[in-house]
Structure formats: C-alpha cells, structure tokens
C-alpha positions as semicolon CSV with decimal commas, in nm:
position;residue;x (nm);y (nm);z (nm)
1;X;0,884;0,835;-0,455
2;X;0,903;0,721;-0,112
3;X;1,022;0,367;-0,194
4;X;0,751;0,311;-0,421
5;X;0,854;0,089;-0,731
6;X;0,892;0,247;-1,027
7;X;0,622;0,073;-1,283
8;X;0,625;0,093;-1,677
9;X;0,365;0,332;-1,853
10;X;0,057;0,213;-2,024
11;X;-0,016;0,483;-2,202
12;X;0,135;0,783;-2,402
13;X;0,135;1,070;-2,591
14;X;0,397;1,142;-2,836
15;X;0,613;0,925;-2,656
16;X;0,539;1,097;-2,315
17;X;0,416;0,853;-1,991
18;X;0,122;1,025;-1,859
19;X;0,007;0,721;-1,654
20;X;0,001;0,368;-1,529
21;X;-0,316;0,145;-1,489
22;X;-0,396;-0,038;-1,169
23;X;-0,201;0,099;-0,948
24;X;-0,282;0,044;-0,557
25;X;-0,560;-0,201;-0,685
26;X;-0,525;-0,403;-0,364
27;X;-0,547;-0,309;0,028
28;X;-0,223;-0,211;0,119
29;X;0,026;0,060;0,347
30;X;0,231;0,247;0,098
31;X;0,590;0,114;0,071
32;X;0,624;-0,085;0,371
33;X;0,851;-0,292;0,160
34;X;1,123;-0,050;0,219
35;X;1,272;0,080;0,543
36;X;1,197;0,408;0,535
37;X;0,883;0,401;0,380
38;X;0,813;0,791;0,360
39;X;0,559;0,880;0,590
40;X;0,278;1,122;0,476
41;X;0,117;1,063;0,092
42;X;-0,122;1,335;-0,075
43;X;-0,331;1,224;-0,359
44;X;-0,505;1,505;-0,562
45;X;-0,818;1,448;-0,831
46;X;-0,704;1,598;-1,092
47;X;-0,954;1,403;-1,419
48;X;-1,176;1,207;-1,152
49;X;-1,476;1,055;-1,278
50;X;-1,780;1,053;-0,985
51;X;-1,927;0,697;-1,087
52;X;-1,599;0,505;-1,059
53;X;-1,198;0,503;-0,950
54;X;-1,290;0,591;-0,576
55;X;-1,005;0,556;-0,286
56;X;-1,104;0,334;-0,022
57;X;-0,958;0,372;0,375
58;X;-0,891;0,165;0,657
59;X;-0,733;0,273;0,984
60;X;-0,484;-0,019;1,086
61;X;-0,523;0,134;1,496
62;X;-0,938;0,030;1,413
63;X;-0,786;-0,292;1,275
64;X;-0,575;-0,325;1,594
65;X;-0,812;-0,247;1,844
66;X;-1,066;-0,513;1,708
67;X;-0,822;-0,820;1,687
68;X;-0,920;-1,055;1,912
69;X;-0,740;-1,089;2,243
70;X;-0,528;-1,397;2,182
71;X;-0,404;-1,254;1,830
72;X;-0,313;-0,936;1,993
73;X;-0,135;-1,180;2,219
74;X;0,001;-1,410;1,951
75;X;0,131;-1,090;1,739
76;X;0,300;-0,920;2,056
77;X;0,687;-0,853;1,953
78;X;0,612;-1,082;1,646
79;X;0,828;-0,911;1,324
80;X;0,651;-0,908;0,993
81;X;0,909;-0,981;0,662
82;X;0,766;-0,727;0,430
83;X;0,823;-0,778;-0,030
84;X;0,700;-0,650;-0,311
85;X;0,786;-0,964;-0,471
86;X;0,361;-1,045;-0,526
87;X;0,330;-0,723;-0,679
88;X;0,628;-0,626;-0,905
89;X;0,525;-0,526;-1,281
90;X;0,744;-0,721;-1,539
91;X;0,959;-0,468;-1,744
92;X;1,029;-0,531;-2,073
93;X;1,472;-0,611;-1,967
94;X;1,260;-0,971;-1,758
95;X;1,197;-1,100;-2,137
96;X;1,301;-1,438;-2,155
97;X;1,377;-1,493;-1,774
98;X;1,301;-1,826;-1,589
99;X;0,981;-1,790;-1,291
100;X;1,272;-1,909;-1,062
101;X;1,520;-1,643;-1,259
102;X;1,306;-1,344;-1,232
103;X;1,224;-1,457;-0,840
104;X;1,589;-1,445;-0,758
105;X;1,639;-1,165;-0,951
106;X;1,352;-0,972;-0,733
107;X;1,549;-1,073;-0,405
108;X;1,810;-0,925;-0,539
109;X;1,691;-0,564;-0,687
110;X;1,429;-0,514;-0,415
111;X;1,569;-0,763;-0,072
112;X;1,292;-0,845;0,187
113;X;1,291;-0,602;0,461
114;X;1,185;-0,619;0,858
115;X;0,909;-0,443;1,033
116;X;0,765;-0,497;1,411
117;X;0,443;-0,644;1,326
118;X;0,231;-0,401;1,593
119;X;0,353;-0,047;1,611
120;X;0,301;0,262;1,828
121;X;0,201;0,583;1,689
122;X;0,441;0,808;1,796
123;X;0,155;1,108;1,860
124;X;-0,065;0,918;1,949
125;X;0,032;0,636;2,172
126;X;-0,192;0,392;2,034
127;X;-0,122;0,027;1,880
128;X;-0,193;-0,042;1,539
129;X;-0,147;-0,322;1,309
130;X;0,190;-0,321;1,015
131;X;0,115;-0,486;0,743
132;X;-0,108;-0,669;0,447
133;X;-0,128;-0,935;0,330
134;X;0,007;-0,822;-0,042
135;X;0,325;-0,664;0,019
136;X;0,379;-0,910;0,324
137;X;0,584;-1,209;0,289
138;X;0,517;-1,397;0,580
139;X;0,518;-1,315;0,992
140;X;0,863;-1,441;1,131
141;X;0,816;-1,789;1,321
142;X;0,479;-1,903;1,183
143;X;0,430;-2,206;0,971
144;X;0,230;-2,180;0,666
145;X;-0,071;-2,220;0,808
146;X;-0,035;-1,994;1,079
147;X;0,059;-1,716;0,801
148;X;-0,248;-1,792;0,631
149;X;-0,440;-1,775;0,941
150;X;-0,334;-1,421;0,996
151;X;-0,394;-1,340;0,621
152;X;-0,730;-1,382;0,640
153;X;-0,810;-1,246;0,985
154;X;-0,667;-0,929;0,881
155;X;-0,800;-0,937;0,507
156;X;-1,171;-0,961;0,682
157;X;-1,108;-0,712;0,928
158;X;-0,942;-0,438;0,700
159;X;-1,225;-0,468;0,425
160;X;-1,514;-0,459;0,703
161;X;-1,754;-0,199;0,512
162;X;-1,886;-0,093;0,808
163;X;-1,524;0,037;0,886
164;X;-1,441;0,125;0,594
165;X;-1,426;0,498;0,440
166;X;-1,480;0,538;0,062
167;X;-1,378;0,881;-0,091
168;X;-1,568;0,928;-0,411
169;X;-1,338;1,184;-0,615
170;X;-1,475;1,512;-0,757
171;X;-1,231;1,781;-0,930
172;X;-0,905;1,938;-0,717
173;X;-0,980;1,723;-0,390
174;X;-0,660;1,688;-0,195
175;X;-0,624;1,373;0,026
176;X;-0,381;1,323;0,244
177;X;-0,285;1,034;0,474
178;X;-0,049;0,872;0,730
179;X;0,126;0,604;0,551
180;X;0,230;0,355;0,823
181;X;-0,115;0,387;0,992
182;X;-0,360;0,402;0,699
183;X;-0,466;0,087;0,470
184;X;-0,626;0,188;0,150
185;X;-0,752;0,054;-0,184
186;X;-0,804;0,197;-0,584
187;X;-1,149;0,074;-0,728
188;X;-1,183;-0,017;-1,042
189;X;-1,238;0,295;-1,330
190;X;-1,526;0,212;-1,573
191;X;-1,431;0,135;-1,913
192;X;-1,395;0,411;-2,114
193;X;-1,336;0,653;-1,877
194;X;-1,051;0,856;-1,793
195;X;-0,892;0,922;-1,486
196;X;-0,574;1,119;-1,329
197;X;-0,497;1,133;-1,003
198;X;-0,127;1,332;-0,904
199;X;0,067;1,176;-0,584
200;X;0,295;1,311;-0,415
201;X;0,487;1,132;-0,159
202;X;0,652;1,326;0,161
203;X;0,965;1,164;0,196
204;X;1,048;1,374;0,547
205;X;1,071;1,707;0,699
206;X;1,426;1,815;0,617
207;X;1,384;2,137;0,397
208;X;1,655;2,023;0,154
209;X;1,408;1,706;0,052
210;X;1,194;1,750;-0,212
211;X;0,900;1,566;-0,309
212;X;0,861;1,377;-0,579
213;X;0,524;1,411;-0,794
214;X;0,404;1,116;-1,005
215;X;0,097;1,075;-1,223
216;X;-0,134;0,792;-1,190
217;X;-0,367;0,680;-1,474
C-alpha cells in the first residue's frame, strides 16, 4: 500500500477486518517514511457521515512559499531523517517487549530513511516543504532545539485555517491527491457513528503494478 504500515483491525465481522480506527489522525504526507513513497492516493466515501470524519488539506508549496526568508535559507540543501517510529500501532507479537526492546526492534523492521528537506515539483517547478513533524525524526545537523524550532514553525503554518481546505464527505466522493506535495489530516468521527472510507494508493505508472485497495474505519 505504498509503504504504508500495515495496522491491526479494530473491528470485525465473523472474523473478517473491515476497518481500523484513527488512522491519518495527525497532519502528515503519506509514507514519507519510505523511499518510494507511492505518489498519487485516492480516497473514496463510501459510509461518510456529513457532521463528522472530514479530510482536512494543506499544500506544502503554500507552506513553502510562506516560510520566512531566513528559514527558507536555514532549510536550503538541509536533509530531513524521516520514521514512523512516533506512530507505529503495537501488534499483539510486541507483548512483553522492553520500551527500549520494541524501539530497537522498530529500527530494525522499519530503518529511518532520507529525504531533501525542500523539494521541486517536477511539473511544476515550484519549492515546497518535505515533511511533518509526526513521521519526521529530526532535520540532519540541528540540535534539539533547533528541531523543535522547526516543529513548530511548520505545525503553525500547515494548520493555518485560513489555508487550510476541509472536505466534508457525502456518499461516492472520490478524492485524489499528490502525496509528496499535499499535507492532510482525519477529524475525529462522532461517537456512534459509522464511517468507511476505501484508499487506494498508486504505487506508479508501470501497467504491470497494481494497486492495492484498503478499507479504513
């Protein structure tokens, strides 16, 4: 699925998984946490309730362009260290491991990968920003605080509601997004209330690839 870890189900029927809860709860770029992160996603409403469970979006060229001018300086051929480390689910095989055990053990199944921290589109020719703060583990060469500096520039400047696009689901829409150049967010579904939303995620344009479809509660 494009990189994207595999998470248990949290709910069934007859045995079947037909969903997982939270997912995407957090601003993020699918999979940058892998190399290849595949590079279109489609999301389509398939059980969407209209008061809650909306998609929020963020353009990371918008978050570029409004940096200010010493950051865009400061960030210039900086590399960004990318994990999923903050937001792997515990399986039911981590039973019984050590916080330092199942840390190690995370380095191990999914290893930190590399990414230039400002990117070009390659249509467009325009600069955008590569990375969040919760699938990021730290800008290569800055000290703690300097990491945490960035952190929260960007945090305030991706969830700027005046920049911000919320799509409120109703029946059969179809979304679809650039992955590397779009920052986006799941709300929070009411309680009680259902919702099922199919992804699929493009892994490339070779005609012997096939997509893989997953369903998210």
């Amino acid at each position: 699925m494009g990189g994207h870890i595999q998470h248990p189900p949290t709910y069934n029927r007859g045995d079947k998984p037909i969903g997982v809860a939270r997912v995407g709860n957090f601003w993020h770029q699918d999979s940058s946490f892998v190399a290849e992160p595949a590079p279109f996603t489609m999301l389509h409403g398939v059980n969407v309730p209209s008061t809650s469970g909306h998609t929020k979006f963020a353009s990371a060229v918008d978050v570029y362009d409004r940096l200010p001018e010493e950051w865009k300086a400061r960030l210039a051929d900086r590399i960004g260290v990318h994990t999923v480390g903050k937001r792997l689910r515990i399986r039911p095989e981590h039973v019984g491991l050590s916080v330092a055990e199942f840390k190690a053990l995370i380095d191990v199944e999914h290893p930190k990968v590399e990414h230039p921290l400002v990117c070009k589109d390659e249509y467009t020719g325009r600069e955008y920003v590569y990375g969040s703060r919760e699938y990021m583990d730290s800008v290569a060469g800055f000290d703690p605080n300097e990491n945490e500096a960035f952190f929260t520039l960007l945090d305030g400047l991706i969830q700027d509601e005046e920049r911000v696009y919320t799509h409120r689901w109703t029946q059969n829409d179809l979304v679809i997004w650039k992955t590397r150049t779009t920052y986006h967010i799941a709300t929070e579904v009411e309680p009680g209330v259902g919702r099922t939303v199919h992804r699929v995620s493009i892994e490339a344009v070779d005609t012997e690839v096939q997509p893989v479809e997953e369903e998210v509660q």
